[in-house]
Short mmCIF file of C-alpha atoms in Angstrom, two decimals:
data_model
loop_
_atom_site.label_atom_id
_atom_site.label_comp_id
_atom_site.label_asym_id
_atom_site.label_seq_id
_atom_site.Cartn_x
_atom_site.Cartn_y
_atom_site.Cartn_z
CA ALA U 143 22.22 21.78 -42.75
CA ILE U 144 23.92 18.49 -41.57
CA ALA U 145 25.19 20.29 -38.48
CA LEU U 146 21.62 21.47 -37.83
CA VAL U 147 20.16 17.97 -38.13
CA GLY U 148 22.95 16.53 -36.03
CA GLY U 149 22.27 19.13 -33.27
CA ARG U 150 18.55 18.33 -33.31
CA LEU U 151 19.31 14.63 -33.22
CA ARG U 152 21.65 15.05 -30.25
CA GLY U 153 18.96 17.15 -28.50
CA THR U 154 16.32 14.46 -29.17
CA VAL U 155 18.55 11.65 -27.94
CA ALA U 156 19.39 13.63 -24.87
CA ALA U 157 15.71 14.36 -24.15
CA LEU U 158 14.86 10.65 -24.67
CA LEU U 159 17.67 9.53 -22.27
CA SER U 160 16.53 12.05 -19.70
CA ARG U 161 12.93 10.76 -19.88
CA GLU U 162 14.21 7.21 -19.62
CA ARG U 163 16.18 8.11 -16.48
CA ALA U 164 13.09 9.86 -15.03
CA LEU U 165 10.87 6.86 -15.82
CA ALA U 166 13.41 4.51 -14.16
CA ALA U 167 13.50 6.66 -11.09
CA SER U 168 9.71 6.86 -10.95
CA GLU U 169 9.48 3.01 -11.28
CA ALA U 170 12.01 2.62 -8.48
CA ARG U 171 9.95 4.98 -6.14
CA LEU U 172 6.74 3.03 -7.05
CA LEU U 173 8.39 -0.33 -6.14
CA ILE U 174 9.59 1.12 -2.81
CA ALA U 175 6.05 2.36 -2.11
CA GLN U 176 4.50 -0.98 -3.11
CA ASN U 177 6.99 -2.91 -0.89
CA ALA U 178 6.21 -0.62 2.05
CA ALA U 179 2.49 -1.01 1.58
CA ARG U 180 2.70 -4.78 0.71
CA ILE U 181 0.90 -4.15 -2.52
CA ALA U 182 1.61 -5.65 -5.96
CA THR U 183 -0.04 -4.89 -9.23
CA TYR U 184 -0.96 -7.18 -12.12
CA GLU U 185 -2.39 -7.16 -15.60
CA TRP U 186 -4.16 -10.13 -17.04
CA ASP U 187 -5.32 -10.96 -20.59
CA PRO U 188 -8.41 -13.13 -20.23
CA ALA U 189 -8.13 -14.36 -23.90
CA THR U 190 -4.58 -15.79 -23.51
CA GLY U 191 -4.49 -16.33 -19.72
CA ARG U 192 -1.13 -14.45 -19.58
CA SER U 193 -0.43 -12.24 -16.65
CA VAL U 194 2.18 -9.57 -15.95
CA TRP U 195 2.88 -8.93 -12.31
CA SER U 196 4.95 -6.19 -10.59
CA GLN U 197 8.40 -7.31 -9.39
CA ASN U 198 7.20 -7.66 -5.83
CA ALA U 199 4.16 -9.92 -6.36
CA GLU U 200 6.04 -13.07 -5.36
CA VAL U 201 7.12 -11.38 -2.13
CA VAL U 202 3.59 -10.23 -1.32
CA MET U 203 2.32 -13.84 -1.97
CA GLY U 204 5.12 -15.37 0.10
CA ARG U 205 6.80 -17.05 -2.87
CA ALA U 206 10.39 -17.29 -3.76
CA PRO U 207 11.51 -15.04 -6.63
CA GLY U 208 11.28 -16.80 -9.98
CA THR U 209 8.68 -19.38 -8.90
CA PHE U 210 5.57 -17.73 -10.42
CA LEU U 211 4.85 -18.80 -13.98
CA GLY U 212 2.79 -15.64 -14.71
CA THR U 213 -0.43 -17.34 -15.63
CA TYR U 214 -3.97 -17.12 -14.27
CA GLU U 215 -3.88 -20.84 -13.43
CA ASP U 216 -0.51 -20.60 -11.60
CA SER U 217 -1.91 -17.84 -9.42
CA PHE U 218 -4.24 -20.53 -7.91
CA ARG U 219 -1.39 -22.92 -7.13
CA THR U 220 -0.82 -21.67 -3.55
CA VAL U 221 -4.37 -20.64 -2.74
CA VAL U 222 -5.75 -22.55 0.16
CA PRO U 223 -8.05 -25.20 -1.44
CA GLU U 224 -11.16 -24.00 0.52
CA ASP U 225 -10.63 -20.46 -0.84
CA ARG U 226 -10.37 -21.39 -4.52
CA PRO U 227 -14.12 -21.22 -5.10
CA LEU U 228 -14.02 -17.62 -3.74
CA LEU U 229 -11.54 -16.73 -6.41
CA ALA U 230 -13.46 -18.51 -9.19
CA GLU U 231 -16.65 -16.54 -8.05
CA ALA U 232 -14.72 -13.28 -7.99
CA ALA U 233 -13.42 -13.91 -11.55
CA ALA U 234 -17.02 -14.63 -12.66
CA ASN U 235 -18.19 -11.47 -11.02
CA LEU U 236 -15.30 -9.55 -12.68
CA MET U 237 -16.35 -10.80 -16.11
CA ARG U 238 -20.05 -9.88 -15.41
CA ASP U 239 -19.75 -6.68 -13.50
CA GLY U 240 -16.42 -5.22 -14.63
CA ASP U 241 -14.70 -5.17 -11.25
CA ASN U 242 -14.31 -7.29 -8.07
CA GLU U 243 -12.83 -7.54 -4.62
CA VAL U 244 -12.02 -10.72 -2.73
CA GLU U 245 -10.07 -11.82 0.34
CA PHE U 246 -8.42 -15.25 0.35
CA ARG U 247 -5.61 -17.24 1.90
CA VAL U 248 -2.40 -18.50 0.34
CA LEU U 249 0.26 -20.83 1.68
CA ASP U 250 3.68 -19.16 1.54
CA ASP U 251 6.87 -21.05 0.75
CA GLY U 252 7.57 -21.48 4.46
CA GLY U 253 4.21 -23.24 5.08
CA GLY U 254 2.54 -20.24 6.70
CA VAL U 255 -0.77 -18.69 5.74
CA ARG U 256 -1.13 -15.28 4.35
CA TRP U 257 -4.32 -13.34 3.77
CA ILE U 258 -4.51 -11.54 0.43
CA ARG U 259 -7.07 -8.93 -0.69
CA GLY U 260 -7.40 -8.73 -4.47
CA THR U 261 -9.20 -6.19 -6.64
CA GLY U 262 -9.50 -6.08 -10.42
CA THR U 263 -11.03 -3.86 -13.04
CA LEU U 264 -12.00 -5.23 -16.49
CA THR U 265 -11.76 -3.23 -19.72
CA ARG U 266 -13.60 -4.42 -22.73
CA SER U 267 -12.87 -4.16 -26.50
CA GLU U 268 -15.01 -2.05 -28.76
CA ALA U 269 -16.88 -5.36 -29.56
CA GLY U 270 -17.64 -5.73 -25.82
CA GLU U 271 -15.28 -8.68 -25.28
CA PRO U 272 -13.05 -8.83 -22.20
CA ALA U 273 -9.75 -7.31 -23.19
CA ARG U 274 -7.67 -6.65 -20.13
CA VAL U 275 -7.88 -6.87 -16.35
CA VAL U 276 -5.81 -4.55 -14.16
CA GLY U 277 -5.62 -4.97 -10.43
CA VAL U 278 -3.81 -5.13 -7.15
CA ILE U 279 -3.10 -7.68 -4.51
CA ILE U 280 -2.53 -6.59 -0.89
CA ASP U 281 -1.10 -8.63 1.94
CA VAL U 282 -3.67 -8.09 4.70
CA THR U 283 -2.37 -10.79 7.05
CA GLU U 284 -1.52 -8.46 9.94
CA ARG U 285 -4.95 -6.80 9.76
CA LYS U 286 -6.73 -10.19 9.76
CA ARG U 287 -4.59 -11.45 12.74
CA ASP U 288 -5.24 -8.30 14.63
CA SER U 289 -8.98 -8.73 13.95
CA GLU U 290 -8.93 -12.34 15.05
CA ASN U 291 -7.01 -11.44 18.21
CA ASN U 292 -9.45 -8.56 18.99
CA GLN U 293 -12.35 -10.98 18.53
CA PHE U 294 -10.73 -13.52 20.85
CA LEU U 295 -10.23 -10.92 23.55
CA ALA U 296 -13.76 -9.67 23.18
CA ASP U 297 -15.19 -13.21 23.47
CA ALA U 298 -13.00 -13.95 26.50
CA THR U 299 -13.91 -10.65 28.15
CA ALA U 300 -17.58 -11.38 27.48
CA ASP U 301 -17.22 -14.78 29.07
CA PHE U 302 -15.42 -13.47 32.12
CA ALA U 303 -18.08 -10.79 32.53
CA ARG U 304 -20.92 -13.33 32.66
CA SER U 305 -19.67 -15.11 35.72
CA LEU U 306 -17.66 -14.59 38.80
CA ASP U 307 -17.02 -18.40 38.99
CA TYR U 308 -13.24 -18.80 38.40
CA ARG U 309 -13.45 -22.42 37.17
CA ALA U 310 -16.22 -21.64 34.73
CA ASN U 311 -14.31 -18.63 33.42
CA VAL U 312 -11.08 -20.62 32.87
CA SER U 313 -13.09 -23.34 31.19
CA ASP U 314 -14.87 -20.89 28.85
CA VAL U 315 -11.69 -19.08 27.92
CA SER U 316 -9.87 -22.44 27.33
CA ARG U 317 -12.76 -23.53 25.04
CA ILE U 318 -12.43 -20.26 23.04
CA ALA U 319 -8.67 -20.55 22.83
CA VAL U 320 -8.81 -24.16 21.70
CA GLN U 321 -11.43 -23.31 19.09
CA ASN U 322 -9.34 -20.43 17.75
CA PHE U 323 -6.23 -22.68 17.71
CA CYS U 324 -8.14 -25.42 15.87
CA ASP U 325 -9.36 -22.86 13.23
CA VAL U 326 -5.76 -21.81 12.58
CA ALA U 327 -4.42 -25.41 12.57
CA ALA U 328 -7.08 -26.55 10.15
CA VAL U 329 -5.81 -24.11 7.55
CA VAL U 330 -2.21 -25.37 7.76
#
């Protein structure tokens, strides 16, 4: 009887170890996929303000590893001040509607600006109180820069098409370029 129990126990332990290895491998694949897509995940407890973020969240936000305190408040620390009201509104929408989506800018540790797209989904307790928020953040900086560059080229092309006057065209394109540069410099 003892041998039978011991055999079952060894089998159970072996099965648990196998599941643990499979879970670790799955988590490693998920992190590789998240890094490739520049996506991080988070879970937030509105009652306590405590957040749990995926390992790569600091990288997505442009922060050094170990600098994020893991709280809702700390997630605002590097948000560009002009974008903080957008996040506050998104949080209010989340509490009211149960989900949200927002794009905002953060300052990375190097002083650069990154665009982040965040989404969240709220689950409620049986009493209807906010219980947990699960979401993702995505670094969309390249997409935003591509969009801004395409808009600049479209504006410059439209200005060139309006006139065959070389001096007027150079002046118009210079005005557009200076305005775009000022918009970028105002953020930093």
